[in-house]
């Protein structure tokens, strides 16, 4: 009993996927202990935090003028340093059952093409929120570990992480990234496109949460058999009165075609730049999709059609990165082999 108590006290290290849309925390020996939207609600005047995570996301678009809703991450990097620090502090505390005295060692997944300045910002935000030692790890590498790809072998693996802010493509072999390419296109871009389309087509204003819901419910990248509809609530821009508009799946598919084709062309560029021996491994083994954007209906079918390669969506795309970082937390030898800084 004393032993388990001690173990609890010392095994407080955390793995974090600090994402544009969602932040996930994995505690050593426990697994995922926190999985919430990357949103902070603060008072304008005092900068006091009102809510973080799921509770804050519910307030999105509903706050009065003196209260602001902040998404601290944009395009995979920190956009608001103070809010990112507050958010990390809250999640780290939550991961430790609000015991604020523990100062954990933390490993954080970051986009593969992040600059040194951006890396420093992540480290400093984590340190400011109480972390003792901070390691950074490339998210694509983490996702590859998370989905169980054989990254240490002399064998080409392609992983595509379609997140809220960015899409990251990487070819990994022998514990290293052979090629990587990222574009600032992901789920957020899709949501913005839907807002713009509905505004233009129906003179109808919907909020960000509604557009995300439309994407999740009836969004698709490839024509499948269904033709679903979604009744979206919002405000009529002509009468100024709230109402509901019925939106069809094919309209949304067309609206999403541009961001989706950018994702596809990023994958094609990556394939063109992959050394031939590794490319032939990818022909055999295919492409693995992770990140929440991989859940867009038919995106795997479209990529399969466009590349003529096998494409699979991993079982739990939203948790792939944090599970990978978590595996590194449990296996320090693995972490030392691949940590970026
Ligand atoms: N069923 C679904 N269909 C389409 N998109 C979805 C679905 N479920 C979640 N998403 C989208 O996935 C995105 C979030 O994915 P994820 O949590 O992997 O991003 P992130 O890691 O926070 O972002 P990034 O890696 O860019 O920093 C959001 O844009 C969300 O709307
Ligand atoms: Mg991500």
Coordinates of C-alpha atoms and ligand atoms in Angstrom, one line a residue:
X1 CA 0.0 0.0 0.0
X2 CA 2.8 2.4 0.9
X3 CA 4.5 1.3 -2.3
X4 CA 1.5 2.2 -4.5
X5 CA 1.3 5.5 -2.8
X6 CA 4.9 6.2 -3.5
X7 CA 4.4 5.1 -7.1
X8 CA 1.5 7.5 -7.5
X9 CA 3.6 10.3 -6.2
X10 CA 6.5 9.8 -8.5
X11 CA 4.8 8.6 -11.7
X12 CA 3.3 12.0 -12.4
X13 CA 4.8 12.5 -15.8
X14 CA 2.5 13.5 -18.6
X15 CA 2.3 13.3 -22.4
X16 CA 0.3 16.1 -24.1
X17 CA -1.1 16.6 -27.5
X18 CA -1.5 20.3 -27.6
X19 CA -3.8 20.6 -30.7
X20 CA -5.5 23.4 -32.4
X21 CA -8.9 21.8 -31.8
X22 CA -8.3 19.4 -28.9
X23 CA -5.8 19.0 -26.1
X24 CA -5.3 15.5 -24.8
X25 CA -3.3 14.5 -21.7
X26 CA -1.9 11.0 -21.0
X27 CA -0.6 10.2 -17.5
X28 CA 2.1 7.7 -17.1
X29 CA 0.6 4.3 -16.1
X30 CA -2.9 5.6 -16.4
X31 CA -3.6 6.4 -20.1
X32 CA -5.6 9.3 -21.3
X33 CA -6.9 11.3 -18.4
X34 CA -8.0 14.5 -20.2
X35 CA -9.5 15.1 -23.6
X36 CA -11.0 18.5 -24.1
X37 CA -11.3 21.2 -26.7
X38 CA -8.5 23.8 -26.8
X39 CA -10.6 26.7 -25.7
X40 CA -10.3 29.2 -22.9
X41 CA -12.8 31.8 -21.8
X42 CA -11.4 34.9 -20.0
X43 CA -12.6 38.2 -18.7
X44 CA -11.3 41.0 -20.9
X45 CA -10.4 43.4 -18.0
X46 CA -8.9 41.2 -15.4
X47 CA -7.7 38.4 -17.7
X48 CA -9.2 36.0 -15.2
X49 CA -10.0 32.5 -16.5
X50 CA -13.8 31.8 -16.6
X51 CA -13.7 28.4 -18.1
X52 CA -11.4 26.0 -20.0
X53 CA -12.0 23.0 -22.3
X54 CA -15.4 21.5 -22.9
X55 CA -17.1 24.0 -20.6
X56 CA -15.4 26.9 -22.5
X57 CA -16.4 25.4 -25.9
X58 CA -20.1 25.4 -24.9
X59 CA -19.7 29.2 -24.5
X60 CA -18.2 29.7 -27.9
X61 CA -20.1 32.5 -29.7
X62 CA -22.3 33.1 -26.7
X63 CA -20.2 35.3 -24.4
X64 CA -21.0 39.0 -23.7
X65 CA -18.7 41.8 -24.7
X66 CA -16.5 41.8 -21.6
X67 CA -15.8 38.1 -21.8
X68 CA -13.7 36.6 -24.6
X69 CA -13.5 33.1 -26.0
X70 CA -9.9 32.3 -27.0
X71 CA -8.6 29.4 -29.0
X72 CA -4.9 29.7 -27.9
X73 CA -3.6 27.5 -30.8
X74 CA -3.8 28.4 -34.4
X75 CA -2.5 26.4 -37.3
X76 CA -0.9 23.9 -34.9
X77 CA 1.2 26.6 -33.0
X78 CA 0.6 28.9 -30.1
X79 CA -1.3 32.0 -31.1
X80 CA -2.0 33.4 -27.6
X81 CA 0.8 32.6 -25.2
X82 CA -0.9 33.6 -22.1
X83 CA -4.1 31.7 -22.8
X84 CA -2.1 28.6 -23.9
X85 CA -0.3 28.7 -20.6
X86 CA -3.5 29.0 -18.6
X87 CA -5.0 26.2 -20.6
X88 CA -2.0 23.9 -20.0
X89 CA -2.0 24.8 -16.3
X90 CA -5.7 23.8 -16.0
X91 CA -5.2 20.5 -17.9
X92 CA -2.1 19.5 -16.0
X93 CA -3.8 20.2 -12.7
X94 CA -6.8 18.3 -13.8
X95 CA -4.6 15.4 -14.9
X96 CA -3.2 15.3 -11.3
X97 CA -6.7 15.5 -9.7
X98 CA -6.0 19.1 -8.9
X99 CA -3.0 18.4 -6.7
X100 CA -1.1 21.5 -7.7
X101 CA 2.2 20.6 -5.9
X102 CA 3.3 18.0 -8.4
X103 CA 5.6 19.3 -11.1
X104 CA 5.7 16.7 -13.8
X105 CA 8.0 15.9 -16.6
X106 CA 6.1 16.6 -19.8
X107 CA 6.4 15.5 -23.4
X108 CA 4.5 17.5 -25.9
X109 CA 3.7 16.7 -29.5
X110 CA 4.4 19.6 -31.9
X111 CA 3.9 20.0 -35.7
X112 CA 7.0 18.7 -37.6
X113 CA 7.7 22.1 -39.4
X114 CA 7.5 24.3 -36.3
X115 CA 10.2 27.0 -36.0
X116 CA 12.7 27.2 -33.1
X117 CA 10.8 30.3 -31.8
X118 CA 7.6 28.4 -31.9
X119 CA 9.2 25.4 -30.1
X120 CA 10.5 27.7 -27.4
X121 CA 7.0 29.2 -26.9
X122 CA 5.6 25.7 -26.3
X123 CA 8.3 24.9 -23.9
X124 CA 8.0 28.1 -22.0
X125 CA 4.2 27.8 -21.8
X126 CA 4.6 24.3 -20.3
X127 CA 7.2 25.5 -17.9
X128 CA 5.1 28.4 -16.8
X129 CA 2.3 26.0 -16.1
X130 CA 4.4 24.0 -13.7
X131 CA 6.3 21.4 -15.8
X132 CA 9.7 20.5 -14.6
X133 CA 11.3 19.1 -17.8
X134 CA 9.8 19.5 -21.2
X135 CA 10.5 17.4 -24.2
X136 CA 9.1 18.1 -27.7
X137 CA 8.2 15.4 -30.2
X138 CA 7.0 15.6 -33.7
X139 CA 3.3 14.9 -34.0
X140 CA 3.6 12.8 -37.1
X141 CA 6.2 10.6 -35.4
X142 CA 4.0 10.4 -32.3
X143 CA 1.0 9.5 -34.5
X144 CA 3.0 6.7 -36.2
X145 CA 4.0 5.3 -32.9
X146 CA 0.4 5.7 -31.6
X147 CA -1.0 3.7 -34.5
X148 CA 1.6 1.0 -34.1
X149 CA 3.6 1.5 -37.3
X150 CA 7.1 -0.2 -37.3
X151 CA 9.0 3.1 -37.3
X152 CA 12.3 1.6 -36.3
X153 CA 12.7 -0.6 -39.3
X154 CA 14.3 0.3 -42.6
X155 CA 10.9 0.5 -44.1
X156 CA 8.9 3.4 -45.5
X157 CA 5.7 4.3 -43.6
X158 CA 3.5 7.2 -44.6
X159 CA 1.3 8.9 -42.0
X160 CA -1.1 11.7 -42.6
X161 CA -2.4 13.6 -39.7
X162 CA -5.4 15.8 -40.6
X163 CA -6.0 18.0 -37.6
X164 CA -8.0 21.1 -36.9
X165 CA -5.4 23.6 -38.0
X166 CA -2.9 21.6 -40.1
X167 CA -2.4 18.6 -42.2
X168 CA 0.9 16.9 -41.7
X169 CA 2.3 14.3 -44.0
X170 CA 5.4 12.3 -43.1
X171 CA 7.4 9.4 -44.4
X172 CA 9.2 7.7 -41.6
X173 CA 11.9 5.0 -41.6
X174 CA 14.4 3.9 -39.0
X175 CA 13.2 6.2 -36.2
X176 CA 13.5 9.3 -38.4
X177 CA 11.4 11.5 -40.6
X178 CA 12.7 11.1 -44.2
X179 CA 10.3 13.6 -45.6
X180 CA 7.6 15.8 -44.2
X181 CA 5.2 18.4 -45.5
X182 CA 2.6 20.4 -43.7
X183 CA -0.2 22.7 -44.9
X184 CA -2.3 25.0 -42.9
X185 CA -5.5 23.3 -43.9
X186 CA -7.6 21.1 -41.7
X187 CA -10.9 20.9 -40.0
X188 CA -11.0 24.6 -39.1
X189 CA -10.7 25.6 -42.8
X190 CA -13.6 23.2 -43.6
X191 CA -15.7 24.9 -40.9
X192 CA -14.9 28.3 -42.2
X193 CA -15.8 27.3 -45.8
X194 CA -19.2 26.0 -44.6
X195 CA -19.9 29.3 -42.8
X196 CA -19.0 31.3 -45.9
X197 CA -21.0 29.0 -48.2
X198 CA -24.2 29.2 -46.1
X199 CA -23.8 33.0 -45.9
X200 CA -23.4 33.4 -49.6
X201 CA -26.0 30.9 -50.8
X202 CA -28.8 31.4 -48.2
X203 CA -27.9 34.9 -46.8
X204 CA -27.9 33.0 -43.5
X205 CA -25.4 33.3 -40.7
X206 CA -24.4 30.3 -38.7
X207 CA -21.9 30.0 -35.9
X208 CA -18.6 28.0 -35.8
X209 CA -20.1 25.3 -33.7
X210 CA -23.0 24.8 -36.1
X211 CA -20.7 24.6 -39.1
X212 CA -18.5 22.0 -37.3
X213 CA -21.7 20.0 -36.6
X214 CA -22.8 20.2 -40.2
X215 CA -19.3 18.9 -41.3
X216 CA -19.4 16.0 -38.8
X217 CA -23.0 15.1 -39.5
X218 CA -23.3 15.4 -43.3
X219 CA -19.8 16.3 -44.5
X220 CA -18.1 14.1 -47.1
X221 CA -15.1 14.1 -49.4
X222 CA -16.4 11.5 -51.9
X223 CA -19.8 10.7 -53.3
X224 CA -21.2 7.8 -51.3
X225 CA -24.7 6.5 -51.6
X226 CA -26.4 8.6 -49.0
X227 CA -27.8 12.0 -49.4
X228 CA -28.2 13.3 -45.9
X229 CA -29.5 16.7 -44.9
X230 CA -29.0 18.9 -41.8
X231 CA -31.3 21.5 -40.4
X232 CA -29.0 24.3 -39.3
X233 CA -30.1 27.1 -36.9
X234 CA -28.9 30.6 -37.4
X235 CA -29.9 34.1 -38.3
X236 CA -31.4 35.2 -41.6
X237 CA -29.3 38.1 -42.8
X238 CA -32.1 39.8 -44.7
X239 CA -34.9 39.7 -42.1
X240 CA -32.5 39.6 -39.1
X241 CA -34.7 36.9 -37.6
X242 CA -33.4 33.5 -36.3
X243 CA -34.6 30.5 -38.4
X244 CA -33.5 27.1 -39.7
X245 CA -32.2 26.2 -43.1
X246 CA -32.0 22.7 -44.5
X247 CA -28.6 21.9 -46.0
X248 CA -27.8 18.9 -48.3
X249 CA -24.8 16.6 -48.3
X250 CA -23.8 17.4 -51.9
X251 CA -23.7 21.1 -51.2
X252 CA -21.3 20.5 -48.4
X253 CA -19.2 18.1 -50.4
X254 CA -18.7 20.8 -53.1
X255 CA -17.9 23.4 -50.4
X256 CA -15.2 21.1 -48.9
X257 CA -13.7 20.2 -52.3
X258 CA -11.1 22.9 -52.2
X259 CA -9.6 22.2 -48.7
X260 CA -9.9 18.5 -49.3
X261 CA -8.0 18.8 -52.7
X262 CA -5.2 20.7 -50.9
X263 CA -4.9 17.8 -48.5
X264 CA -4.7 15.4 -51.4
X265 CA -2.2 17.4 -53.3
X266 CA 0.0 17.6 -50.2
X267 CA 0.0 13.8 -50.0
X268 CA 0.9 13.6 -53.8
X269 CA 3.8 16.0 -53.3
X270 CA 5.0 13.9 -50.4
X271 CA 4.8 10.8 -52.6
X272 CA 6.7 12.5 -55.4
X273 CA 9.5 13.5 -53.0
X274 CA 9.9 10.1 -51.3
X275 CA 13.0 8.2 -52.2
X276 CA 12.1 5.3 -54.5
X277 CA 12.9 2.4 -52.2
X278 CA 10.7 3.9 -49.5
X279 CA 8.0 4.8 -52.0
X280 CA 7.8 1.1 -53.0
X281 CA 7.3 0.2 -49.3
X282 CA 4.4 2.6 -49.3
X283 CA 2.9 1.0 -52.4
X284 CA 2.9 -2.3 -50.4
X285 CA 1.8 -0.9 -47.1
X286 CA -0.3 2.1 -48.0
X287 CA -1.0 5.3 -46.3
X288 CA -2.3 5.6 -42.7
X289 CA -4.7 8.5 -41.9
X290 CA -5.0 10.0 -38.4
X291 CA -6.3 13.2 -36.8
X292 CA -10.0 14.2 -36.5
X293 CA -10.1 15.2 -40.2
X294 CA -9.6 11.5 -41.1
X295 CA -13.1 11.0 -39.9
X296 CA -14.5 13.1 -42.7
X297 CA -16.7 10.6 -44.6
X298 CA -15.1 9.3 -47.8
X299 CA -11.7 11.0 -47.4
X300 CA -10.0 7.7 -47.4
X301 CA -11.9 6.6 -50.6
X302 CA -10.9 9.9 -52.3
X303 CA -7.2 9.5 -51.4
X304 CA -7.3 5.9 -52.5
X305 CA -8.7 7.0 -55.9
X306 CA -6.3 9.8 -56.4
X307 CA -3.1 8.0 -55.4
X308 CA -4.1 4.4 -56.3
X309 CA -2.5 3.2 -53.1
X310 CA -4.0 1.4 -50.1
X311 CA -5.4 3.9 -47.6
X312 CA -6.5 3.1 -44.0
X313 CA -8.0 5.3 -41.3
X314 CA -6.6 4.3 -38.0
X315 CA -9.0 3.0 -35.4
X316 CA -8.9 6.1 -33.1
X317 CA -7.7 9.0 -35.2
X318 CA -8.4 11.6 -32.5
X319 CA -6.2 9.9 -29.9
X320 CA -3.3 8.6 -32.2
X321 CA -0.9 11.5 -31.3
X322 CA -1.4 11.4 -27.6
X323 CA -1.2 7.6 -27.5
X324 CA 2.1 7.8 -29.3
X325 CA 3.5 10.4 -27.0
X326 CA 2.2 8.3 -24.1
X327 CA 4.1 5.3 -25.4
X328 CA 7.3 7.3 -25.4
X329 CA 6.6 8.4 -21.9
X330 CA 6.4 4.8 -20.9
X331 CA 9.6 4.0 -22.9
X332 CA 12.3 6.6 -22.2
X333 CA 14.8 4.8 -24.5
X334 CA 12.3 5.3 -27.4
X335 CA 11.8 9.0 -26.4
X336 CA 15.6 9.7 -26.3
X337 CA 15.9 8.2 -29.8
X338 CA 13.4 10.5 -31.4
X339 CA 12.8 13.6 -29.3
X340 CA 13.3 16.8 -31.2
X341 CA 14.3 19.2 -28.4
Ligands
LIG1 N1 -16.6 12.9 -37.8 C1 -15.8 13.9 -38.2 N2 -15.9 14.3 -39.5 C2 -15.1 15.3 -39.9 N3 -14.3 16.1 -39.1 C3 -14.2 15.7 -37.8 C4 -15.0 14.6 -37.3 N4 -14.7 14.5 -36.0 C5 -13.8 15.5 -35.7 N5 -13.5 16.2 -36.8 C6 -12.7 17.4 -36.9 O1 -11.3 17.1 -36.5 C7 -10.7 18.2 -36.1 C8 -10.0 18.0 -34.8 O2 -9.0 17.0 -35.0 P1 -7.8 16.8 -34.0 O3 -8.2 16.8 -32.6 O4 -7.0 15.7 -34.6 O5 -7.1 18.2 -34.3 P2 -5.9 18.9 -33.4 O6 -4.9 17.9 -33.1 O7 -6.5 19.6 -32.3 O8 -5.4 20.0 -34.5 P3 -3.9 20.2 -35.0 O9 -3.2 18.8 -35.1 O10 -4.0 20.8 -36.4 O11 -3.2 21.1 -34.1 C9 -11.7 19.3 -35.9 O12 -11.7 20.2 -37.0 C10 -13.0 18.5 -35.9 O13 -14.1 19.2 -36.4
LIG2 MG1 -3.2 17.2 -33.9

